[in-house]
C-alpha cells in the first residue's frame, strides 16, 4: 500500500492539532491487519478441512478405458480361410436384420483369434459405439461376465453385497443408452440367459448385436443364430505348413524334409502346430526324427469338442520339457479354474513345499527358488504352454491345454493324479467317490460347511480348498491319513477351530491361510518342518498372532501382509532365526519401545508384551526381503541393526508418506522422517541408505550438512523439510555418481547452497557430473 507524503505546510498550520487535517491512525491499522491475518488463517484451515473430504473418485471421472484393439496383440498370421470368415462376419454385422452370430469349431482351431480380428476391424470401421468382450468358459459365472463388461465400460456395479439382478439392471440401463453395441461372448458351452447378465435383448434393442464362439454347433442353435453361424475348419496343408515354418524357424534343408511331415501330423490345428513347432525350434535332426516317430505312435485321449489329435501334440510339447520338476510345476497351473490369472509368486510357494527347486543344489534359498520359478515360466511361455495373464505377475493356461493336463497327464495311472472340483454347487466331500489315488485336490465351493472325518488319501501331497467367507468346521481326524501332505492352502473361509490332526502333518512345508478369519490355532507350533507360512489378509483371535508360530524354527518365509490391526507377541520374531523373507505390508506399526522401561499393551484385562524391532537381529544375517515395516520413530530403530543380505525392502521410519505412486514399482525403498533428531554415520539406517533405489529423507532438525555415500542403484532421491541444511555432500573420498538416478526432488530447503562431491580437503572435486542427462529434477 502506497501512502502519499503529507504537505509540510499543512503540518505546520495551527489547525492541524484540532483535526482540521486527519492524521493516519497507525494503531488502528495495525489491529485491523492483525484481525485480517487471523481471519485468513481460519479460512484456510476451513478450506483444507473441506478439501480432505474430496477424493479422485468424487471430483473427477475415471480415465476412459482403452479401445478394445489395445487389449489384443498385433495382427494375426494371415490365412485365406480365416480372412474370409472374418470378412463374412463383418458383412453380416452391417445388416440390420442380423442380431446374433455364432462361430463354432474344435478347441484350439483359432475361433478366439478370428473374433478378436473382427473386433479390431469393426472398431477401425466405426461400426459400433462400444465393443464388449467376455470369456464365458465351461462353468459360467454371471458375476464374472458382468465384471468383464463393467470394467470395459468404466461402470461401477456396486460392492459385493449387490445381487446379480441389481447388477444386471445397472448394466442393462447403461447398454441401452450406449448406442450401437457389439457384445462378444467367447467360449460358450451352453445356452446363456442374456437377461440375467444384463445384456439387452437384440430383438428389443435394435442397436445391440451379439457374437458367440463355441466348440459345439448346437449352442449356436440354442442362441438363435442357426442361420448366421460360421464353422471354423482346420488349416489347409499349405496354411498349416506356413504357420509351422514361421513358428519353428526351419532353416536346414535336411530338417525341413522331416519338419514338413511333422507339420502334417499336427492335422491343421493351429494350437497343435504352434506348441509342436515351438517345442522343436532349434533342435537337431535326431530330435526332429524322434518327434516324428512319437507323433506316429501316439494314441491321444479324445475330449468333447477337442480334435482327437491335439492331445498327442500337447503331449509331445509336455514330454519335451526338460526335467520332472518343470513338468510338475506346469501341471500345478491346471488346478485353477479356466481363464484364471494364476499368480507366479503363489506357484513358487507351492513349488517350495513340493521340493521342485532343490535338485542339483539349486533353490538353496527362497530368492534362488523364485528365480528358478520365473525361469520355468519363461520356458513354458516360449513353448506356448502358458500365456501372459491380464495382471502383472500372473499367467494363464489355454483351456485346451488345461483339459489336456487334467485328462491326459494328471489322471489315474500317472505319477500325478489331480482332482479338480471348481463347481461351486458341491455341498459334500462325500460326493467324491474315492480319494485314495489322488496326489493333488482342489475344491472350490461356497456350500461345503463341514470337513469330514479322516478321508483315505495316503498319496495326497497338495490340498487346496477355497470358499466365499463361509464358516467351515474341520473334523478332528480330517488330516490323519494325509501323511504325505506337503502343501495346504485354505483361503477365504472362517475357521473357528483347527483340529488336533493338523499337528500330524510332519511333511508339511507350505501352509497358506489367506483372507481367512482364524480362531484357535496354537497347534500350528507342531508343524516343525514348516518353511513357508502365508496369512495374507487374515484376521486372528484377539487380533494377536498365535504364539505357536514361535516354535516354527525352520520357517523361511512369513507373509503377514494386510493383516490390519495385527499385534505380534514378544518373542515370536526373535525365535525365527532362519527367516529369509518377512512381509508386513499395511500390517503392524506398533512396536514396543527399546528403552529400559517396559511398554505394555492392555489386552482383555491382562498386560502383555509385544514385538520389538530389535527382535529382527536374530534373522538379520539371513533376511533378504523385508517388506512393509513401519516404525513410528527413528529412536525405535536399533542403531546396531544391520541387514547384510537385504536386497528387497520397504522400510518407513516416521510419519506416513503420500508418495506411494513414486516407489510402488521399486524393490528397495527407505523413507526416514528424523523429526528433528540425528543419527551417527555408523547407524544401521545409514547402511540401508547405501542399498536403496528410492530414498526419502525428511525433517533432519538443525543439521547443516548431509554426508551421503554414493549409490549406483539409486533411482529416486527426495530430501525435504530440512530448513537448516546448507549442503548435501555425496562422498568424501573416491568418485561418486548416480548412473541410475531418474528423479531428484528437493523440497523446503531454504538454506541449501550446494549439492556436490568433495574430497578430504573439503573442497569440491573438479569437473565431475553427479547425474546423467536423464535425471528429472523437481
Short mmCIF file of C-alpha atoms in Angstrom, two decimals, residues 19-502:
data_model
loop_
_atom_site.label_atom_id
_atom_site.label_comp_id
_atom_site.label_asym_id
_atom_site.label_seq_id
_atom_site.Cartn_x
_atom_site.Cartn_y
_atom_site.Cartn_z
CA UNK A 19 -8.49 17.78 13.45
CA UNK A 20 -8.62 20.23 10.58
CA UNK A 21 -6.48 17.62 8.77
CA UNK A 22 -6.87 13.91 9.63
CA UNK A 23 -3.71 12.08 10.72
CA UNK A 24 -3.01 8.36 9.97
CA UNK A 25 -4.20 6.15 12.89
CA UNK A 26 -1.32 3.62 12.91
CA UNK A 27 -2.55 1.70 15.95
CA UNK A 28 -5.98 1.12 14.45
CA UNK A 29 -4.50 -0.01 11.15
CA UNK A 30 -2.21 -2.48 12.96
CA UNK A 31 -5.14 -4.01 14.86
CA UNK A 32 -7.21 -4.35 11.70
CA UNK A 33 -4.29 -6.00 9.88
CA UNK A 34 -3.80 -8.46 12.73
CA UNK A 35 -7.50 -9.32 12.73
CA UNK A 36 -7.49 -9.85 8.95
CA UNK A 37 -4.48 -12.17 9.21
CA UNK A 38 -6.25 -14.36 11.78
CA UNK A 39 -9.38 -14.44 9.62
CA UNK A 40 -7.28 -15.59 6.68
CA UNK A 41 -5.71 -18.44 8.67
CA UNK A 42 -9.09 -19.63 9.90
CA UNK A 43 -10.47 -19.54 6.38
CA UNK A 44 -7.52 -21.52 5.00
CA UNK A 45 -7.93 -24.17 7.73
CA UNK A 46 -11.63 -24.45 6.92
CA UNK A 47 -10.91 -24.94 3.20
CA UNK A 48 -8.24 -27.53 3.94
CA UNK A 49 -10.66 -29.48 6.15
CA UNK A 50 -13.30 -29.44 3.44
CA UNK A 51 -10.74 -30.41 0.82
CA UNK A 52 -9.79 -33.58 2.72
CA UNK A 53 -13.29 -34.90 2.10
CA UNK A 54 -12.75 -34.89 -1.64
CA UNK A 55 -11.03 -37.75 -3.42
CA UNK A 56 -10.27 -38.53 -7.03
CA UNK A 57 -13.38 -40.69 -7.07
CA UNK A 58 -15.85 -37.91 -6.32
CA UNK A 59 -14.34 -34.93 -8.10
CA UNK A 60 -13.48 -36.48 -11.43
CA UNK A 61 -14.47 -39.23 -13.83
CA UNK A 62 -12.07 -42.13 -14.25
CA UNK A 63 -9.96 -42.18 -17.38
CA UNK A 64 -11.82 -43.78 -20.29
CA UNK A 65 -10.99 -47.46 -20.82
CA UNK A 66 -8.59 -48.19 -23.71
CA UNK A 67 -10.08 -49.21 -27.06
CA UNK A 68 -10.59 -52.93 -27.49
CA UNK A 69 -7.80 -53.08 -30.08
CA UNK A 70 -5.32 -52.07 -27.35
CA UNK A 71 -6.26 -55.18 -25.38
CA UNK A 72 -5.31 -57.58 -28.18
CA UNK A 73 -1.88 -58.42 -29.62
CA UNK A 74 -0.73 -57.37 -33.07
CA UNK A 75 -2.18 -58.65 -36.32
CA UNK A 76 -2.62 -62.41 -36.54
CA UNK A 77 -0.83 -64.51 -39.13
CA UNK A 78 -2.93 -64.04 -42.32
CA UNK A 79 -4.71 -67.12 -43.69
CA UNK A 80 -7.13 -67.10 -46.60
CA UNK A 81 -9.58 -69.42 -44.82
CA UNK A 82 -9.61 -67.23 -41.70
CA UNK A 83 -9.75 -63.93 -43.57
CA UNK A 84 -12.82 -65.00 -45.49
CA UNK A 85 -14.65 -65.96 -42.29
CA UNK A 86 -13.70 -62.65 -40.70
CA UNK A 87 -14.97 -60.69 -43.71
CA UNK A 88 -18.26 -62.64 -43.80
CA UNK A 89 -18.89 -61.86 -40.13
CA UNK A 90 -18.18 -58.16 -40.67
CA UNK A 91 -20.58 -58.05 -43.63
CA UNK A 92 -23.28 -59.80 -41.61
CA UNK A 93 -22.82 -57.33 -38.74
CA UNK A 94 -23.63 -54.46 -41.12
CA UNK A 95 -27.09 -55.89 -41.82
CA UNK A 96 -29.97 -54.61 -39.69
CA UNK A 97 -31.79 -57.95 -39.67
CA UNK A 98 -28.81 -59.89 -38.27
CA UNK A 99 -28.83 -59.81 -34.45
CA UNK A 100 -26.88 -62.86 -33.23
CA UNK A 101 -23.96 -64.57 -34.94
CA UNK A 102 -22.14 -67.77 -33.99
CA UNK A 103 -18.63 -69.06 -34.60
CA UNK A 104 -18.03 -72.73 -33.82
CA UNK A 105 -15.16 -75.16 -34.14
CA UNK A 106 -12.94 -77.54 -32.19
CA UNK A 107 -10.82 -76.36 -29.30
CA UNK A 108 -7.59 -74.74 -30.44
CA UNK A 109 -8.76 -74.14 -34.00
CA UNK A 110 -8.48 -70.36 -33.71
CA UNK A 111 -12.02 -69.09 -33.00
CA UNK A 112 -10.89 -66.50 -30.46
CA UNK A 113 -8.19 -65.21 -32.81
CA UNK A 114 -10.76 -64.66 -35.57
CA UNK A 115 -13.25 -62.91 -33.33
CA UNK A 116 -10.55 -60.57 -31.97
CA UNK A 117 -9.73 -59.65 -35.55
CA UNK A 118 -13.43 -58.97 -36.15
CA UNK A 119 -13.50 -56.68 -33.11
CA UNK A 120 -10.41 -54.77 -34.26
CA UNK A 121 -11.71 -54.32 -37.80
CA UNK A 122 -15.17 -53.34 -36.54
CA UNK A 123 -13.62 -50.70 -34.31
CA UNK A 124 -11.49 -49.33 -37.14
CA UNK A 125 -14.56 -49.16 -39.40
CA UNK A 126 -16.63 -47.38 -36.70
CA UNK A 127 -19.38 -49.97 -36.96
CA UNK A 128 -20.13 -49.72 -33.22
CA UNK A 129 -20.05 -47.16 -30.45
CA UNK A 130 -18.91 -49.82 -27.97
CA UNK A 131 -17.43 -53.30 -28.34
CA UNK A 132 -17.51 -55.55 -25.26
CA UNK A 133 -15.94 -58.98 -24.88
CA UNK A 134 -16.20 -61.54 -22.07
CA UNK A 135 -14.80 -65.04 -21.68
CA UNK A 136 -17.63 -67.31 -20.51
CA UNK A 137 -15.93 -70.73 -20.14
CA UNK A 138 -17.28 -74.14 -19.23
CA UNK A 139 -18.67 -73.15 -15.81
CA UNK A 140 -20.11 -69.68 -16.46
CA UNK A 141 -20.29 -67.13 -13.64
CA UNK A 142 -22.83 -64.35 -14.23
CA UNK A 143 -20.93 -62.08 -11.86
CA UNK A 144 -17.60 -62.57 -13.65
CA UNK A 145 -19.19 -61.86 -17.03
CA UNK A 146 -20.78 -58.69 -15.63
CA UNK A 147 -17.43 -57.59 -14.16
CA UNK A 148 -15.68 -58.01 -17.52
CA UNK A 149 -18.23 -55.80 -19.25
CA UNK A 150 -18.29 -53.21 -16.44
CA UNK A 151 -14.51 -52.94 -16.49
CA UNK A 152 -14.52 -52.13 -20.22
CA UNK A 153 -17.32 -49.58 -19.75
CA UNK A 154 -15.74 -47.97 -16.68
CA UNK A 155 -19.03 -48.74 -14.90
CA UNK A 156 -19.45 -49.40 -11.18
CA UNK A 157 -21.89 -52.18 -10.39
CA UNK A 158 -21.76 -51.61 -6.63
CA UNK A 159 -20.00 -53.59 -3.92
CA UNK A 160 -20.09 -57.34 -3.35
CA UNK A 161 -23.35 -57.12 -1.42
CA UNK A 162 -25.28 -56.22 -4.56
CA UNK A 163 -27.25 -59.09 -6.06
CA UNK A 164 -26.64 -60.30 -9.61
CA UNK A 165 -30.11 -58.99 -10.53
CA UNK A 166 -29.36 -55.45 -9.35
CA UNK A 167 -26.01 -55.52 -11.15
CA UNK A 168 -27.74 -56.79 -14.30
CA UNK A 169 -30.20 -53.89 -14.15
CA UNK A 170 -27.41 -51.32 -13.97
CA UNK A 171 -25.54 -52.93 -16.85
CA UNK A 172 -28.72 -53.17 -18.94
CA UNK A 173 -29.53 -49.50 -18.35
CA UNK A 174 -26.04 -48.43 -19.40
CA UNK A 175 -26.01 -50.53 -22.58
CA UNK A 176 -29.43 -49.27 -23.70
CA UNK A 177 -28.08 -45.71 -23.56
CA UNK A 178 -24.80 -46.50 -25.32
CA UNK A 179 -25.99 -46.67 -28.92
CA UNK A 180 -24.58 -49.31 -31.27
CA UNK A 181 -23.15 -52.13 -29.16
CA UNK A 182 -21.34 -55.34 -30.13
CA UNK A 183 -21.26 -57.96 -27.37
CA UNK A 184 -18.81 -60.86 -27.83
CA UNK A 185 -19.30 -63.97 -25.69
CA UNK A 186 -16.18 -66.10 -26.09
CA UNK A 187 -16.06 -69.85 -25.35
CA UNK A 188 -19.74 -70.51 -24.70
CA UNK A 189 -20.52 -74.12 -23.76
CA UNK A 190 -24.30 -73.89 -23.27
CA UNK A 191 -27.24 -71.53 -23.62
CA UNK A 192 -26.70 -68.29 -21.66
CA UNK A 193 -29.51 -66.18 -20.17
CA UNK A 194 -28.71 -62.72 -21.58
CA UNK A 195 -31.26 -61.02 -19.32
CA UNK A 196 -29.59 -62.47 -16.20
CA UNK A 197 -26.30 -60.91 -17.27
CA UNK A 198 -27.83 -57.56 -18.16
CA UNK A 199 -27.41 -57.75 -21.97
CA UNK A 200 -30.34 -56.12 -23.80
CA UNK A 201 -32.33 -58.48 -26.00
CA UNK A 202 -31.25 -57.95 -29.63
CA UNK A 203 -34.91 -58.18 -30.67
CA UNK A 204 -35.92 -55.27 -28.45
CA UNK A 205 -32.71 -53.22 -28.58
CA UNK A 206 -32.15 -52.88 -32.31
CA UNK A 207 -28.64 -51.44 -31.94
CA UNK A 208 -27.29 -54.39 -29.92
CA UNK A 209 -25.63 -57.29 -31.76
CA UNK A 210 -24.14 -60.42 -30.26
CA UNK A 211 -21.38 -62.75 -31.46
CA UNK A 212 -20.61 -66.03 -29.72
CA UNK A 213 -17.78 -68.53 -30.07
CA UNK A 214 -18.31 -72.14 -29.05
CA UNK A 215 -16.97 -75.65 -29.55
CA UNK A 216 -20.48 -77.03 -30.08
CA UNK A 217 -22.73 -76.24 -33.03
CA UNK A 218 -25.90 -76.93 -31.01
CA UNK A 219 -25.04 -73.94 -28.80
CA UNK A 220 -25.42 -71.74 -31.89
CA UNK A 221 -28.88 -73.19 -32.36
CA UNK A 222 -29.77 -72.56 -28.71
CA UNK A 223 -28.65 -68.94 -29.00
CA UNK A 224 -30.85 -68.33 -32.09
CA UNK A 225 -28.04 -67.90 -34.57
CA UNK A 226 -28.57 -71.10 -36.54
CA UNK A 227 -28.93 -69.19 -39.81
CA UNK A 228 -25.97 -66.95 -39.04
CA UNK A 229 -23.34 -69.35 -37.78
CA UNK A 230 -19.90 -69.93 -39.24
CA UNK A 231 -17.78 -73.05 -38.96
CA UNK A 232 -14.04 -72.62 -38.41
CA UNK A 233 -12.25 -75.50 -40.15
CA UNK A 234 -8.72 -76.72 -39.58
CA UNK A 235 -6.00 -75.08 -41.67
CA UNK A 236 -5.23 -76.35 -45.12
CA UNK A 237 -1.98 -78.25 -45.55
CA UNK A 238 -0.33 -75.18 -47.10
CA UNK A 239 -1.58 -72.82 -44.36
CA UNK A 240 -0.54 -75.31 -41.70
CA UNK A 241 2.98 -75.52 -43.09
CA UNK A 242 3.28 -71.73 -43.40
CA UNK A 243 2.34 -71.34 -39.71
CA UNK A 244 4.58 -74.21 -38.64
CA UNK A 245 7.56 -72.85 -40.58
CA UNK A 246 7.06 -69.38 -39.09
CA UNK A 247 6.90 -70.76 -35.52
CA UNK A 248 9.73 -73.33 -35.83
CA UNK A 249 12.13 -71.18 -37.86
CA UNK A 250 13.21 -74.10 -40.09
CA UNK A 251 16.42 -73.24 -42.00
CA UNK A 252 18.23 -76.56 -42.56
CA UNK A 253 17.28 -78.45 -45.75
CA UNK A 254 17.51 -81.90 -44.11
CA UNK A 255 15.45 -80.76 -41.11
CA UNK A 256 12.93 -79.17 -43.46
CA UNK A 257 12.22 -82.55 -45.06
CA UNK A 258 11.26 -84.03 -41.65
CA UNK A 259 9.54 -80.82 -40.47
CA UNK A 260 7.03 -80.97 -43.34
CA UNK A 261 6.00 -84.45 -42.17
CA UNK A 262 5.77 -83.29 -38.55
CA UNK A 263 3.60 -80.34 -39.61
CA UNK A 264 1.23 -82.74 -41.41
CA UNK A 265 0.92 -84.78 -38.21
CA UNK A 266 -0.46 -81.67 -36.48
CA UNK A 267 -3.62 -82.06 -38.51
CA UNK A 268 -4.08 -78.39 -39.38
CA UNK A 269 -4.93 -77.45 -35.78
CA UNK A 270 -3.30 -74.06 -35.03
CA UNK A 271 -2.82 -74.78 -31.34
CA UNK A 272 -1.12 -78.11 -32.04
CA UNK A 273 1.02 -76.55 -34.78
CA UNK A 274 2.24 -73.74 -32.55
CA UNK A 275 3.08 -75.88 -29.50
CA UNK A 276 4.88 -78.57 -31.52
CA UNK A 277 6.81 -76.02 -33.60
CA UNK A 278 7.95 -74.15 -30.50
CA UNK A 279 8.96 -77.39 -28.79
CA UNK A 280 11.21 -78.41 -31.73
CA UNK A 281 12.58 -74.97 -32.60
CA UNK A 282 16.38 -75.07 -32.70
CA UNK A 283 16.60 -78.86 -32.17
CA UNK A 284 18.90 -81.10 -34.22
CA UNK A 285 17.81 -83.62 -36.86
CA UNK A 286 17.78 -86.53 -34.41
CA UNK A 287 15.28 -84.77 -32.17
CA UNK A 288 13.06 -83.99 -35.16
CA UNK A 289 13.09 -87.63 -36.32
CA UNK A 290 12.34 -88.83 -32.79
CA UNK A 291 9.42 -86.41 -32.57
CA UNK A 292 8.00 -87.68 -35.86
CA UNK A 293 8.11 -91.26 -34.54
CA UNK A 294 6.31 -90.25 -31.38
CA UNK A 295 3.60 -88.45 -33.32
CA UNK A 296 3.04 -91.53 -35.50
CA UNK A 297 2.74 -93.83 -32.48
CA UNK A 298 0.74 -91.71 -30.01
CA UNK A 299 -2.83 -92.59 -29.03
CA UNK A 300 -4.35 -89.44 -27.50
CA UNK A 301 -7.42 -89.19 -25.32
CA UNK A 302 -10.37 -87.54 -27.05
CA UNK A 303 -12.36 -84.99 -25.05
CA UNK A 304 -15.63 -83.48 -26.29
CA UNK A 305 -15.01 -80.53 -28.58
CA UNK A 306 -11.26 -81.14 -28.91
CA UNK A 307 -9.73 -82.64 -32.03
CA UNK A 308 -8.56 -86.20 -31.31
CA UNK A 309 -5.03 -85.35 -32.43
CA UNK A 310 -4.45 -82.28 -30.28
CA UNK A 311 -3.60 -84.15 -27.07
CA UNK A 312 -0.83 -86.09 -28.74
CA UNK A 313 0.62 -82.76 -29.93
CA UNK A 314 0.38 -81.27 -26.46
CA UNK A 315 1.86 -84.46 -25.03
CA UNK A 316 4.87 -84.01 -27.28
CA UNK A 317 5.40 -80.45 -26.07
CA UNK A 318 4.96 -81.61 -22.48
CA UNK A 319 7.39 -84.52 -22.88
CA UNK A 320 10.00 -82.17 -24.32
CA UNK A 321 10.10 -80.19 -21.10
CA UNK A 322 13.49 -80.81 -19.54
CA UNK A 323 13.05 -82.48 -16.16
CA UNK A 324 10.31 -83.75 -13.86
CA UNK A 325 10.41 -80.59 -11.75
CA UNK A 326 9.28 -78.24 -14.53
CA UNK A 327 6.64 -80.77 -15.64
CA UNK A 328 5.21 -80.96 -12.14
CA UNK A 329 5.39 -77.16 -11.83
CA UNK A 330 3.48 -76.80 -15.12
CA UNK A 331 0.74 -79.20 -14.04
CA UNK A 332 0.06 -77.08 -10.95
CA UNK A 333 -1.32 -74.32 -13.20
CA UNK A 334 -4.09 -76.65 -14.37
CA UNK A 335 -5.51 -76.85 -10.85
CA UNK A 336 -7.15 -73.46 -11.19
CA UNK A 337 -10.41 -72.61 -13.00
CA UNK A 338 -10.45 -71.83 -16.71
CA UNK A 339 -9.20 -68.40 -17.72
CA UNK A 340 -7.84 -67.72 -14.21
CA UNK A 341 -4.96 -65.30 -13.74
CA UNK A 342 -2.60 -67.53 -11.77
CA UNK A 343 -0.03 -65.84 -9.54
CA UNK A 344 3.57 -66.86 -10.27
CA UNK A 345 4.54 -66.00 -6.69
CA UNK A 346 1.87 -68.34 -5.33
CA UNK A 347 3.05 -71.12 -7.62
CA UNK A 348 6.60 -70.54 -6.38
CA UNK A 349 5.43 -71.06 -2.80
CA UNK A 350 3.70 -74.29 -3.82
CA UNK A 351 6.86 -75.42 -5.59
CA UNK A 352 8.89 -74.71 -2.47
CA UNK A 353 6.65 -77.01 -0.45
CA UNK A 354 6.77 -79.75 -3.09
CA UNK A 355 10.56 -79.56 -3.36
CA UNK A 356 10.64 -78.59 -7.05
CA UNK A 357 13.58 -76.19 -6.78
CA UNK A 358 16.14 -78.18 -4.82
CA UNK A 359 17.53 -80.50 -7.46
CA UNK A 360 21.24 -80.30 -8.29
CA UNK A 361 21.92 -77.82 -5.50
CA UNK A 362 19.56 -75.24 -6.97
CA UNK A 363 17.00 -73.39 -4.89
CA UNK A 364 19.07 -73.28 -1.72
CA UNK A 365 17.37 -70.01 -0.80
CA UNK A 366 13.92 -68.62 -1.48
CA UNK A 367 15.49 -65.95 -3.67
CA UNK A 368 17.06 -68.66 -5.84
CA UNK A 369 13.79 -70.62 -5.88
CA UNK A 370 11.92 -67.54 -7.13
CA UNK A 371 14.45 -67.10 -9.95
CA UNK A 372 14.02 -70.76 -10.81
CA UNK A 373 10.21 -70.42 -10.85
CA UNK A 374 10.36 -67.43 -13.20
CA UNK A 375 12.81 -69.32 -15.40
CA UNK A 376 10.32 -72.20 -15.57
CA UNK A 377 7.55 -69.76 -16.53
CA UNK A 378 9.67 -68.29 -19.32
CA UNK A 379 10.35 -71.79 -20.70
CA UNK A 380 6.65 -72.70 -20.54
CA UNK A 381 5.66 -69.45 -22.27
CA UNK A 382 8.14 -70.00 -25.06
CA UNK A 383 6.67 -73.49 -25.52
CA UNK A 384 3.19 -71.90 -25.77
CA UNK A 385 2.01 -73.91 -22.79
CA UNK A 386 1.42 -70.74 -20.76
CA UNK A 387 0.00 -67.37 -21.82
CA UNK A 388 0.52 -63.92 -20.36
CA UNK A 389 -2.02 -63.07 -17.66
CA UNK A 390 -4.17 -59.96 -17.57
CA UNK A 391 -2.43 -58.78 -14.38
CA UNK A 392 1.22 -58.22 -13.60
CA UNK A 393 2.92 -61.27 -12.15
CA UNK A 394 0.30 -63.71 -13.48
CA UNK A 395 -0.07 -66.20 -16.32
CA UNK A 396 -2.98 -68.08 -17.88
CA UNK A 397 -3.43 -71.59 -19.25
CA UNK A 398 -5.33 -72.11 -22.51
CA UNK A 399 -8.43 -74.14 -21.64
CA UNK A 400 -7.50 -76.87 -24.13
CA UNK A 401 -4.07 -77.15 -22.54
CA UNK A 402 -5.68 -77.25 -19.10
CA UNK A 403 -8.04 -80.04 -20.20
CA UNK A 404 -5.06 -81.93 -21.57
CA UNK A 405 -3.19 -81.64 -18.26
CA UNK A 406 -6.08 -82.94 -16.19
CA UNK A 407 -7.45 -85.58 -18.56
CA UNK A 408 -4.33 -86.88 -20.26
CA UNK A 409 -1.46 -86.33 -17.82
CA UNK A 410 -2.81 -85.89 -14.29
CA UNK A 411 -5.12 -88.89 -14.44
CA UNK A 412 -5.22 -92.37 -12.97
CA UNK A 413 -2.16 -94.42 -13.81
CA UNK A 414 0.13 -91.37 -13.94
CA UNK A 415 2.63 -90.15 -11.31
CA UNK A 416 0.41 -87.11 -10.66
CA UNK A 417 -3.32 -87.64 -10.22
CA UNK A 418 -5.39 -84.49 -9.80
CA UNK A 419 -8.95 -83.96 -8.65
CA UNK A 420 -10.35 -80.55 -9.58
CA UNK A 421 -13.84 -79.59 -8.39
CA UNK A 422 -14.40 -75.92 -9.13
CA UNK A 423 -18.15 -76.20 -9.45
CA UNK A 424 -19.45 -74.18 -6.52
CA UNK A 425 -22.60 -76.34 -6.25
CA UNK A 426 -20.67 -79.12 -4.49
CA UNK A 427 -22.14 -79.45 -0.98
CA UNK A 428 -20.47 -82.54 0.50
CA UNK A 429 -16.97 -84.02 0.36
CA UNK A 430 -18.63 -87.43 0.11
CA UNK A 431 -19.98 -86.56 -3.32
CA UNK A 432 -16.44 -87.53 -4.38
CA UNK A 433 -16.25 -91.33 -4.57
CA UNK A 434 -12.67 -92.05 -3.63
CA UNK A 435 -9.58 -90.06 -2.63
CA UNK A 436 -7.01 -92.85 -2.40
CA UNK A 437 -5.26 -92.29 -5.75
CA UNK A 438 -5.12 -88.51 -5.79
CA UNK A 439 -1.87 -86.60 -5.31
CA UNK A 440 -3.47 -83.14 -5.59
CA UNK A 441 -7.00 -81.95 -4.82
CA UNK A 442 -8.58 -78.56 -5.48
CA UNK A 443 -12.13 -77.88 -4.29
CA UNK A 444 -13.89 -74.53 -4.70
CA UNK A 445 -17.28 -74.44 -3.01
CA UNK A 446 -19.40 -71.87 -1.22
CA UNK A 447 -21.69 -74.58 0.15
CA UNK A 448 -19.42 -77.01 2.00
CA UNK A 449 -19.63 -76.24 5.72
CA UNK A 450 -18.14 -79.40 7.19
CA UNK A 451 -14.84 -81.21 6.56
CA UNK A 452 -15.44 -84.92 7.23
CA UNK A 453 -13.61 -87.34 9.47
CA UNK A 454 -10.40 -88.71 8.02
CA UNK A 455 -10.58 -89.41 4.30
CA UNK A 456 -8.40 -92.11 2.82
CA UNK A 457 -5.75 -90.08 0.99
CA UNK A 458 -2.31 -91.63 1.61
CA UNK A 459 -0.76 -90.20 -1.60
CA UNK A 460 -2.04 -86.65 -1.22
CA UNK A 461 0.74 -84.03 -1.34
CA UNK A 462 -1.29 -80.92 -2.28
CA UNK A 463 -4.69 -79.81 -0.91
CA UNK A 464 -6.40 -76.55 -1.83
CA UNK A 465 -9.85 -75.52 -0.58
CA UNK A 466 -11.42 -72.11 -1.16
CA UNK A 467 -14.85 -70.75 -0.27
CA UNK A 468 -16.71 -67.47 -0.11
CA UNK A 469 -16.12 -66.47 3.50
CA UNK A 470 -18.42 -69.17 4.87
CA UNK A 471 -17.69 -70.82 8.22
CA UNK A 472 -16.28 -74.34 7.96
CA UNK A 473 -15.83 -76.89 10.70
CA UNK A 474 -12.97 -79.34 10.30
CA UNK A 475 -13.41 -82.76 11.89
CA UNK A 476 -10.74 -83.68 14.45
CA UNK A 477 -9.42 -86.59 12.37
CA UNK A 478 -9.61 -84.90 8.97
CA UNK A 479 -5.81 -84.77 8.39
CA UNK A 480 -4.95 -88.13 9.99
CA UNK A 481 -4.32 -90.12 6.79
CA UNK A 482 -2.57 -87.30 4.89
CA UNK A 483 0.92 -88.42 5.83
CA UNK A 484 2.43 -87.15 2.55
CA UNK A 485 0.79 -83.70 2.55
CA UNK A 486 3.39 -81.03 1.75
CA UNK A 487 1.23 -78.08 0.65
CA UNK A 488 -2.01 -76.99 2.32
CA UNK A 489 -3.90 -73.94 1.02
CA UNK A 490 -7.23 -72.95 2.61
CA UNK A 491 -8.49 -69.49 1.66
CA UNK A 492 -11.47 -67.17 2.09
CA UNK A 493 -13.23 -69.05 4.89
CA UNK A 494 -13.86 -68.69 8.63
CA UNK A 495 -12.25 -71.47 10.69
CA UNK A 496 -13.27 -71.22 14.36
CA UNK A 497 -11.03 -74.09 15.48
CA UNK A 498 -8.25 -76.10 13.88
CA UNK A 499 -8.29 -79.85 14.56
CA UNK A 500 -5.53 -81.57 16.54
CA UNK A 501 -4.80 -83.77 13.50
CA UNK A 502 -3.22 -80.69 11.85
#
